[in-house]
PDB file of C-alpha atoms in Angstrom:
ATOM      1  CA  UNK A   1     126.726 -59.041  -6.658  1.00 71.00           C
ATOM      2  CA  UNK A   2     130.254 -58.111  -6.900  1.00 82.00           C
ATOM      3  CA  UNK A   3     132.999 -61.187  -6.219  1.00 85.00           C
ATOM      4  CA  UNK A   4     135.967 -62.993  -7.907  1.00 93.00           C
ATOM      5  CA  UNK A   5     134.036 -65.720  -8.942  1.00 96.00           C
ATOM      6  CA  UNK A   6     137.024 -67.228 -10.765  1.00 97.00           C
ATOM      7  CA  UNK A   7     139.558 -67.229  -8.362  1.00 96.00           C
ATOM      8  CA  UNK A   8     143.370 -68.601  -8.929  1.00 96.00           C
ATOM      9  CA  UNK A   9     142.953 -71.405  -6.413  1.00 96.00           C
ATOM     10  CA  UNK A  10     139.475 -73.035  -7.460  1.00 97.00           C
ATOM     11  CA  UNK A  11     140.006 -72.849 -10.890  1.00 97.00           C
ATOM     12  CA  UNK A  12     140.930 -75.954 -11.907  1.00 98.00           C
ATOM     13  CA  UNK A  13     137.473 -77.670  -9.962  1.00 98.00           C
ATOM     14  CA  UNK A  14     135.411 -75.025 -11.134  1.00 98.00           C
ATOM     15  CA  UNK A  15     136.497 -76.024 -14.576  1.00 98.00           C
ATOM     16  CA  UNK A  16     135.886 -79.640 -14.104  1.00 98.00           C
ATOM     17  CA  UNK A  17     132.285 -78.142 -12.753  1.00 98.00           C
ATOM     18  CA  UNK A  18     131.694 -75.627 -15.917  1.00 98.00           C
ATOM     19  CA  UNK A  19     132.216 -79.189 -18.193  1.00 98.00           C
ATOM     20  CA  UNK A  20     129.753 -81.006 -16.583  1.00 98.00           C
ATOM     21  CA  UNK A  21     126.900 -78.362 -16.295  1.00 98.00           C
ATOM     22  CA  UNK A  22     127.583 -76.998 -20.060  1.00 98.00           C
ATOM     23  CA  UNK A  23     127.839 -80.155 -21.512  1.00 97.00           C
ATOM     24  CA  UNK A  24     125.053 -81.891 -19.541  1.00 98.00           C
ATOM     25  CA  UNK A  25     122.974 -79.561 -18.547  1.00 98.00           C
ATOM     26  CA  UNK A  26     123.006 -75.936 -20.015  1.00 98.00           C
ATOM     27  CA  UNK A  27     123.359 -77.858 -23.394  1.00 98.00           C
ATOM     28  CA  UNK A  28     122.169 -80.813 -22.760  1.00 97.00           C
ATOM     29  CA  UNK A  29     118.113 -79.401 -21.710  1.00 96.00           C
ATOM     30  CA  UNK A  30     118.956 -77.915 -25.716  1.00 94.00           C
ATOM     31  CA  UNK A  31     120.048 -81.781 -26.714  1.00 95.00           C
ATOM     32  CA  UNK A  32     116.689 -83.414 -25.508  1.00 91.00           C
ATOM     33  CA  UNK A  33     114.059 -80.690 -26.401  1.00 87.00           C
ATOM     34  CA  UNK A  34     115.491 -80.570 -29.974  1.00 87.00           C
ATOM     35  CA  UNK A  35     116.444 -84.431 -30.359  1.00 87.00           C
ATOM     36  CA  UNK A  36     115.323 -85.422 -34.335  1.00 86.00           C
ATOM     37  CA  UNK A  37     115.570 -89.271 -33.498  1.00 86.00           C
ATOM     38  CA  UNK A  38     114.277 -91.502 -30.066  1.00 89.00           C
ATOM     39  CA  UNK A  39     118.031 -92.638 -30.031  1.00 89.00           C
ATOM     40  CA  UNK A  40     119.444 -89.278 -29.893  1.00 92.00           C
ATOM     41  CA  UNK A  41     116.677 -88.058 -27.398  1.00 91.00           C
ATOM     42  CA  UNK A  42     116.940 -90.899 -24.954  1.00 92.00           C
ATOM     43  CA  UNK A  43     120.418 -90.468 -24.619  1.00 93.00           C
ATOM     44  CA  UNK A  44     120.434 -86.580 -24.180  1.00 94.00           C
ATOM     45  CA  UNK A  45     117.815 -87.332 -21.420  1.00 92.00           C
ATOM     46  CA  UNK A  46     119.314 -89.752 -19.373  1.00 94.00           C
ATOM     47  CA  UNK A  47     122.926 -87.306 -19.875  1.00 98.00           C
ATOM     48  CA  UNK A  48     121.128 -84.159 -18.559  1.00 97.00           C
ATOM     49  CA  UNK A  49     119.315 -86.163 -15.935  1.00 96.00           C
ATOM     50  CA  UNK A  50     122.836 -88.108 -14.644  1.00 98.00           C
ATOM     51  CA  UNK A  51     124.190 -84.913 -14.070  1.00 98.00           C
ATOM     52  CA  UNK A  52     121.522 -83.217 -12.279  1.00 98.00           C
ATOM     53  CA  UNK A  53     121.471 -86.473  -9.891  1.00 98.00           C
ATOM     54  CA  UNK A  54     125.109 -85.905  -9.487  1.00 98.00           C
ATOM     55  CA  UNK A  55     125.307 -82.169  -8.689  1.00 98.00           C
ATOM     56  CA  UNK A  56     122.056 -83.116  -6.402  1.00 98.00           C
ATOM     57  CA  UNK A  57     124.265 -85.412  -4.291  1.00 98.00           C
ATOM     58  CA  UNK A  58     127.056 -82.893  -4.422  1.00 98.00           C
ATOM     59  CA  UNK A  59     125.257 -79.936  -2.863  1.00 98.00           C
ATOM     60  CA  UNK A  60     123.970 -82.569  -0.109  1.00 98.00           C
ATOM     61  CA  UNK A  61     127.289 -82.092   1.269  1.00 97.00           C
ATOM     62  CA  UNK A  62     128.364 -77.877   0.428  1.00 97.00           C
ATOM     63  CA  UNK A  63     126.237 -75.232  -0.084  1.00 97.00           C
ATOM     64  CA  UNK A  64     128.203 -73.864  -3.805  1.00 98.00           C
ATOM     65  CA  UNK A  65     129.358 -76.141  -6.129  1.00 98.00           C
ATOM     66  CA  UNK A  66     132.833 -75.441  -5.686  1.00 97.00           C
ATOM     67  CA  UNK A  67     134.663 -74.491  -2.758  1.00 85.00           C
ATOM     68  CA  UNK A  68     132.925 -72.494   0.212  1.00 93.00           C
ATOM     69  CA  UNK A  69     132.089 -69.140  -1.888  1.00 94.00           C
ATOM     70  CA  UNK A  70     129.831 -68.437  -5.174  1.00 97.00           C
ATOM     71  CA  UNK A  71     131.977 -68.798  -8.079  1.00 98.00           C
ATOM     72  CA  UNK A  72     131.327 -68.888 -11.744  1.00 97.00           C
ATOM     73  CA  UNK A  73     130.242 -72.370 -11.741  1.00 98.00           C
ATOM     74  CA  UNK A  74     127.146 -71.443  -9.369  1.00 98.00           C
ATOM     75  CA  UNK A  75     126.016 -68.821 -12.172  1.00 98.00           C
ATOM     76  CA  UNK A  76     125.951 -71.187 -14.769  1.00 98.00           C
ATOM     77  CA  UNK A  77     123.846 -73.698 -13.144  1.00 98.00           C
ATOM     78  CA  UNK A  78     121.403 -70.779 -11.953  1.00 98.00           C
ATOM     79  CA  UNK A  79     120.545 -69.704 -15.450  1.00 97.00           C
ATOM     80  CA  UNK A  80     119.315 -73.599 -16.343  1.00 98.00           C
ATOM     81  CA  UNK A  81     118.244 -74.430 -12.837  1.00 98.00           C
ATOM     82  CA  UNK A  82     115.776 -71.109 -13.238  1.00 98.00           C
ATOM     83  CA  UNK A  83     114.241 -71.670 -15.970  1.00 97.00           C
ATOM     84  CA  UNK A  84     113.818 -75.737 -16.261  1.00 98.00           C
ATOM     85  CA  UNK A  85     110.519 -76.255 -14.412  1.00 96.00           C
ATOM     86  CA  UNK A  86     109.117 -73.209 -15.983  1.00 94.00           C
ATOM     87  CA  UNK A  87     110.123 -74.417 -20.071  1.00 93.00           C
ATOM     88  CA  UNK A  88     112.466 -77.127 -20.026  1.00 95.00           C
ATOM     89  CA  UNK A  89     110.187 -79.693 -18.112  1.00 92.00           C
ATOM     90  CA  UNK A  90     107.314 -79.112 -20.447  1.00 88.00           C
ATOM     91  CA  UNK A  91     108.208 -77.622 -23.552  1.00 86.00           C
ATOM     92  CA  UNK A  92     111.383 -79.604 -24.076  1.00 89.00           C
ATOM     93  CA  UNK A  93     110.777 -82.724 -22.388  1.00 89.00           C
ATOM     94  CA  UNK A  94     112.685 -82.868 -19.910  1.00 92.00           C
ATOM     95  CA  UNK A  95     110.356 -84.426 -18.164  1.00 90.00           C
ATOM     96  CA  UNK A  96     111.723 -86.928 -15.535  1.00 92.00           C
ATOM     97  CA  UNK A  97     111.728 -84.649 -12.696  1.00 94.00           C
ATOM     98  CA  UNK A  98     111.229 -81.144 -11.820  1.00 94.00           C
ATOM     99  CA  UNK A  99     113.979 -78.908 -10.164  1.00 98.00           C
ATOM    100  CA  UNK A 100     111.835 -78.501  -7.287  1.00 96.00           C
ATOM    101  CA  UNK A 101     111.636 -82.457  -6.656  1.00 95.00           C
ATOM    102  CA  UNK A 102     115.781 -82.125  -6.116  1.00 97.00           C
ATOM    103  CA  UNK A 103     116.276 -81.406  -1.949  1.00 98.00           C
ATOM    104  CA  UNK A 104     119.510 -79.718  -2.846  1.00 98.00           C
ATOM    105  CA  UNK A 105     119.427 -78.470  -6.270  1.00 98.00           C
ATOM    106  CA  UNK A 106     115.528 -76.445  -4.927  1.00 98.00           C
ATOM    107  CA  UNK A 107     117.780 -74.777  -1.739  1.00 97.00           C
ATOM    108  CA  UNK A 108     120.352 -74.286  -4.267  1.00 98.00           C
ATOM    109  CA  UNK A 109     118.177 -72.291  -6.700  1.00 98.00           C
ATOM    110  CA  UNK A 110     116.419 -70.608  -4.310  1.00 97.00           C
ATOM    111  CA  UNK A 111     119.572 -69.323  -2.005  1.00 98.00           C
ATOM    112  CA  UNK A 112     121.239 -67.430  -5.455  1.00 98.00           C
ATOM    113  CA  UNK A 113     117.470 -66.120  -6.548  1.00 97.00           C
ATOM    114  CA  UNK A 114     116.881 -64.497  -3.268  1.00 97.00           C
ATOM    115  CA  UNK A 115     120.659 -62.983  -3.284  1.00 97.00           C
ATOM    116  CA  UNK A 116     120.359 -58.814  -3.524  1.00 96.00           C
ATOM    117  CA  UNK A 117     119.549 -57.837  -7.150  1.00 96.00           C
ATOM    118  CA  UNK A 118     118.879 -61.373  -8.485  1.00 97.00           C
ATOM    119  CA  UNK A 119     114.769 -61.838  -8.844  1.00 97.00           C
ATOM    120  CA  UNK A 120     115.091 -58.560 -10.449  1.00 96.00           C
ATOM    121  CA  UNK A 121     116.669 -60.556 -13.410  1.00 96.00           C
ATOM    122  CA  UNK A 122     114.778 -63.249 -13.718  1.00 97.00           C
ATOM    123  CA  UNK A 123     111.598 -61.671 -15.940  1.00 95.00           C
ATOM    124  CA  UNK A 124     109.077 -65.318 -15.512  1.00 92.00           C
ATOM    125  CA  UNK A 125     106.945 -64.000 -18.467  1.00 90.00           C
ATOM    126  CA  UNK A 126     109.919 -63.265 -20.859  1.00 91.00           C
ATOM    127  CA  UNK A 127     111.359 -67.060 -20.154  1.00 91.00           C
ATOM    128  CA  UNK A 128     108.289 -68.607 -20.859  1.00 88.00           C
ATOM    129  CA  UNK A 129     107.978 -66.053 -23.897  1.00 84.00           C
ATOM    130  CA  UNK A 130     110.437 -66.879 -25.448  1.00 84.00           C
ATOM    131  CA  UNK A 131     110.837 -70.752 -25.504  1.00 82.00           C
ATOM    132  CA  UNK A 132     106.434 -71.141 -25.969  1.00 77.00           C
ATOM    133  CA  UNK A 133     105.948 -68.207 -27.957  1.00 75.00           C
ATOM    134  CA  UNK A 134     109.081 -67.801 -30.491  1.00 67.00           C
ATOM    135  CA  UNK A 135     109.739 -71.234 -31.508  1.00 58.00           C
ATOM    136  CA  UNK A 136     107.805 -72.887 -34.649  1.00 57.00           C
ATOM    137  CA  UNK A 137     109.633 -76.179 -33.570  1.00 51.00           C
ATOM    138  CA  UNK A 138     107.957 -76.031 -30.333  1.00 52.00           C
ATOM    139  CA  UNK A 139     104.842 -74.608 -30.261  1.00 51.00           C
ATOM    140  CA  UNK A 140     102.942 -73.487 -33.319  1.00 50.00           C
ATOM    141  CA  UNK A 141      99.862 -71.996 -31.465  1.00 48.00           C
ATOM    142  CA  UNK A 142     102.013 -69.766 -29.796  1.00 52.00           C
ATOM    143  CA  UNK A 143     100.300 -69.993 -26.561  1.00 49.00           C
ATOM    144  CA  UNK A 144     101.945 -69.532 -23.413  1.00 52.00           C
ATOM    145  CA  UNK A 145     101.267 -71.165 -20.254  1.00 54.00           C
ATOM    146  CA  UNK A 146      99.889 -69.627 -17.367  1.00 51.00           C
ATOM    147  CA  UNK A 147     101.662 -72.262 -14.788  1.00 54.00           C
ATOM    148  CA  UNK A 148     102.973 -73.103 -13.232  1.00 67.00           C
ATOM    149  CA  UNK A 149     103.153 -70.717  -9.827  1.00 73.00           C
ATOM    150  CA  UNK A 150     106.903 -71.371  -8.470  1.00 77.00           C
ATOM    151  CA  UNK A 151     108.008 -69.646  -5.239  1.00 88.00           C
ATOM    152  CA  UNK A 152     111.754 -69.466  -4.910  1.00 82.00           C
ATOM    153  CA  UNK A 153     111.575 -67.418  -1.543  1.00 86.00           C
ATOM    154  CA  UNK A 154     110.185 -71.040  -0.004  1.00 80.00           C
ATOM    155  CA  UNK A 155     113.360 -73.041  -0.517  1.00 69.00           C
TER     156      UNK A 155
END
């Protein structure tokens, strides 16, 4: 989908936006599923979980995170926001709630996956490939899950 999705006069907020999600969320699923200590896991957990509560009660209220149009802040959310009930969830333990049990986060998810050209890059078998199949540290069996069946043409 073609756009400016930096544009001169939302910078600054999507900014603000890009800190929390990569911080919290795009690294922080990374902080909890490869925490060495309890200490270090609890508090990645309840970082990554914060901020999904918080973005939650901020789409209650907009349909993008910033502004009325899809920036670059949208994007960066999809790519976590797609793949955390599938791996994240289970394989890292992230495990408090699913995507799908956020209102807002589950339209939000669902509203960029069924935009032109996107389900077309989202490959389901490679995600769960990669994170169940490719990493000792996570699964030594290698096996990949056959679940679970998510539908984001519903939201």
């Amino acid at each position: 989908i073609e756009g400016d999705y930096y544009p001169e006069q939302l910078r600054n907020e999507i900014d603000e936006v890009n800190e929390l999600v990569y911080g919290a969320i795009n690294n922080g699923v990374y902080r909890v599923g490869f925490a060495t200590s309890q200490e270090a896991y609890d508090a990645a957990f309840l970082k990554l979980f914060d901020a999904l509560d918080q973005l939650e009660d901020r789409l209650a209220t907009r349909t993008y995170l910033v502004g009325d149009q899809l920036t670059e802040a949208d994007w960066r959310l999809f790519t976590t926001l797609v793949r955390f009930d599938y791996v994240y969830y289970g394989a890292f333990r992230c495990n408090k709630r699913r995507i799908v049990d956020y209102p807002n986060l589950w339209n939000f998810v669902c509203m960029l996956y069924q935009m032109p050209g996107i389900a077309d890059t989202v490959e389901v078998w490679s995600i769960k490939a990669h994170y169940y199949a490719s990493d000792k540290l996570l699964k030594l069996a290698r096996i990949i899950p056959l679940g679970p069946e998510i539908d984001f043409k519903t939201g």
